[in-house]
Coordinates of C-alpha atoms in Angstrom, one line a residue:
X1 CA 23.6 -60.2 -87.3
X2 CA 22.3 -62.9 -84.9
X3 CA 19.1 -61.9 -82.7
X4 CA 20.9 -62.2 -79.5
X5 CA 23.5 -58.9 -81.4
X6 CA 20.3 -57.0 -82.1
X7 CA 18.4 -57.1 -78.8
X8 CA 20.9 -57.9 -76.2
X9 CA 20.6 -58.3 -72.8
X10 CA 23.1 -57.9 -69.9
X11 CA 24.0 -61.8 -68.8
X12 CA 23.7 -62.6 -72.6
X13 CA 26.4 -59.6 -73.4
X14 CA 28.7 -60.8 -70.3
X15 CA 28.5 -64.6 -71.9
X16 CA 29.5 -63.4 -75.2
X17 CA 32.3 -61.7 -73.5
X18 CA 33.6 -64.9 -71.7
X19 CA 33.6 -67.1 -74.0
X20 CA 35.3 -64.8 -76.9
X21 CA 38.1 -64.2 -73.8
X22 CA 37.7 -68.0 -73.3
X23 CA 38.1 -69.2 -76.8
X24 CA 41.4 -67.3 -76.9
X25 CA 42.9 -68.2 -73.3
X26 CA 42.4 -64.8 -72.3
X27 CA 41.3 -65.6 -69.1
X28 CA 44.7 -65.8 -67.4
X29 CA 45.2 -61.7 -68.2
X30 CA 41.6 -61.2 -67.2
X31 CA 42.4 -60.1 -63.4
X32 CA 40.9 -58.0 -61.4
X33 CA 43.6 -55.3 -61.7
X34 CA 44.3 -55.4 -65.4
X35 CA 40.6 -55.3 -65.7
X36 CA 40.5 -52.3 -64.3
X37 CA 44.0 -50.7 -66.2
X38 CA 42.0 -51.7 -69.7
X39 CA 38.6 -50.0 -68.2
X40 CA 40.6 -46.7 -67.5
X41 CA 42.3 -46.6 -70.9
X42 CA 39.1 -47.0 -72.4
X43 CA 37.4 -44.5 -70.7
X44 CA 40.4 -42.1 -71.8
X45 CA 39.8 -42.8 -74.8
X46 CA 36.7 -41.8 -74.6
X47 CA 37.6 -38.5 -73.0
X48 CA 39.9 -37.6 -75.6
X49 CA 37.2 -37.4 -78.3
X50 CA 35.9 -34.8 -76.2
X51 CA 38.8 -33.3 -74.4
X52 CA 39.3 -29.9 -76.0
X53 CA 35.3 -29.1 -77.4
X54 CA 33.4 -26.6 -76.3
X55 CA 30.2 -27.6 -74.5
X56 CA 28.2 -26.9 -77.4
X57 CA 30.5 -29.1 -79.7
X58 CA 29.9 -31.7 -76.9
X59 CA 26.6 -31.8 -77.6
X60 CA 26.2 -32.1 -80.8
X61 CA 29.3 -34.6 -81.2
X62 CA 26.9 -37.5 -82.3
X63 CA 25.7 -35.7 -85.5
X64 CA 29.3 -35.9 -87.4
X65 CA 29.1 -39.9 -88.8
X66 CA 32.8 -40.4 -87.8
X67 CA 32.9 -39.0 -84.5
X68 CA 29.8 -41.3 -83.3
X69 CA 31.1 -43.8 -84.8
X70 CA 34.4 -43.2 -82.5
X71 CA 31.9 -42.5 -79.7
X72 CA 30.1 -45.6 -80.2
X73 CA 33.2 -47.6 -80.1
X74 CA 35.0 -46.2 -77.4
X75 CA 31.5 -46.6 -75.3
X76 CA 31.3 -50.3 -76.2
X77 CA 34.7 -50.6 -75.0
X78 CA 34.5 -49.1 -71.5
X79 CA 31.1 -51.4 -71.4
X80 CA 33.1 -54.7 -72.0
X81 CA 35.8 -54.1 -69.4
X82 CA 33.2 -52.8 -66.9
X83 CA 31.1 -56.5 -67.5
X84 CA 34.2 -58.6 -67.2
X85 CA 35.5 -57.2 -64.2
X86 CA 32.2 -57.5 -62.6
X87 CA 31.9 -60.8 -63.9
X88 CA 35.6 -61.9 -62.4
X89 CA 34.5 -59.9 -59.2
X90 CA 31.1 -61.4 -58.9
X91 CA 28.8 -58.4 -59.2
X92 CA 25.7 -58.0 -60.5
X93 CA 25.7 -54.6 -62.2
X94 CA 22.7 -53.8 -62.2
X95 CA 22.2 -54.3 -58.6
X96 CA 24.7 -52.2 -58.1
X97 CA 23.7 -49.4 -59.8
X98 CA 19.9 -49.6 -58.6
X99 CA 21.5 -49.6 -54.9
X100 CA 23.9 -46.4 -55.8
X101 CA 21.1 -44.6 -57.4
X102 CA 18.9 -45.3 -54.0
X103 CA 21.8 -44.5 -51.5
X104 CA 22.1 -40.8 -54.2
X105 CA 18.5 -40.2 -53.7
X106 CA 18.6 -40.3 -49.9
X107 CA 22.0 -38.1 -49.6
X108 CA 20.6 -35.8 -52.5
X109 CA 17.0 -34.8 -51.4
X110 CA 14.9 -33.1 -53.8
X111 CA 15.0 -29.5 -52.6
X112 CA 12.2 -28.2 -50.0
X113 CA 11.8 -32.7 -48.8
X114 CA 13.8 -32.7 -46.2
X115 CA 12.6 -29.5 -44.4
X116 CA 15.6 -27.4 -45.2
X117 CA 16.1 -25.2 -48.0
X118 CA 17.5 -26.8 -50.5
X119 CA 17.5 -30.1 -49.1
X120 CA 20.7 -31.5 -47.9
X121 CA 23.7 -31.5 -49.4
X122 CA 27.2 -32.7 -48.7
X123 CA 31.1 -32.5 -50.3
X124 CA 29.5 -34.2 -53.9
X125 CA 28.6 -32.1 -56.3
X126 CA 25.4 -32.4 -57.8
X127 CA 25.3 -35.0 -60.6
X128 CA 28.4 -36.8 -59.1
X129 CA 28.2 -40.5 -58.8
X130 CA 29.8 -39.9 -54.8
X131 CA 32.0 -42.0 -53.0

């Protein structure tokens, strides 16, 4: 295991992924839109470990060895597609999540801030990523 595999880092893990796609002349399949098809098959996949569990099987689903290993997988997988498609479509990650997570905060007020009870609140639901 090279250091790099044991303490990675974002721009390091999206190099790794282009040139493993690029040592394999992957890069002609690695469009935007089939990018995207790969990422939602992943995340399926994902879903279907947890599909029919109860919440409290949910929960606990990392302590059974095979099934975190499955979860572990699946997660890696849905990480790669995410960094190559914003790699193809130019987006810093990272960025983008720090700037979702400030737009949430504003449309999500911590209850009793904005001068109403229960703050303000639109069609999301709580814990929803929004639109």
């Amino acid at each position: 295991m090279t250091e790099e595999s044991e303490h990675p880092d974002l721009a390091g893990l999206q190099r790794r992924l282009a040139e493993f796609a690029a040592a394999r002349d992957w890069q002609p399949y690695h469009t935007p839109k089939n990018l995207v098809a790969a990422l939602s098959v992943e995340a399926s996949e994902l879903v279907e470990i947890f599909q029919w569990l109860t919440p409290e099987e949910s929960a606990g689903v990392m302590a059974n060895p095979e099934t975190a290993h499955r979860v572990r997988d699946e997660v890696a997988d849905v990480l790669a597609y995410l960094l190559q498609l914003c790699e193809v479509l130019g987006v810093d990650p990272l960025a983008a999540l720090a700037a979702k997570i400030d737009r949430n905060e504003r449309r999500f007020p911590v209850p009793g801030d904005s001068g109403e009870p229960g703050g303000s609140r639109d069609s999301a639901e709580p814990g929803e990523a929004g639109e």
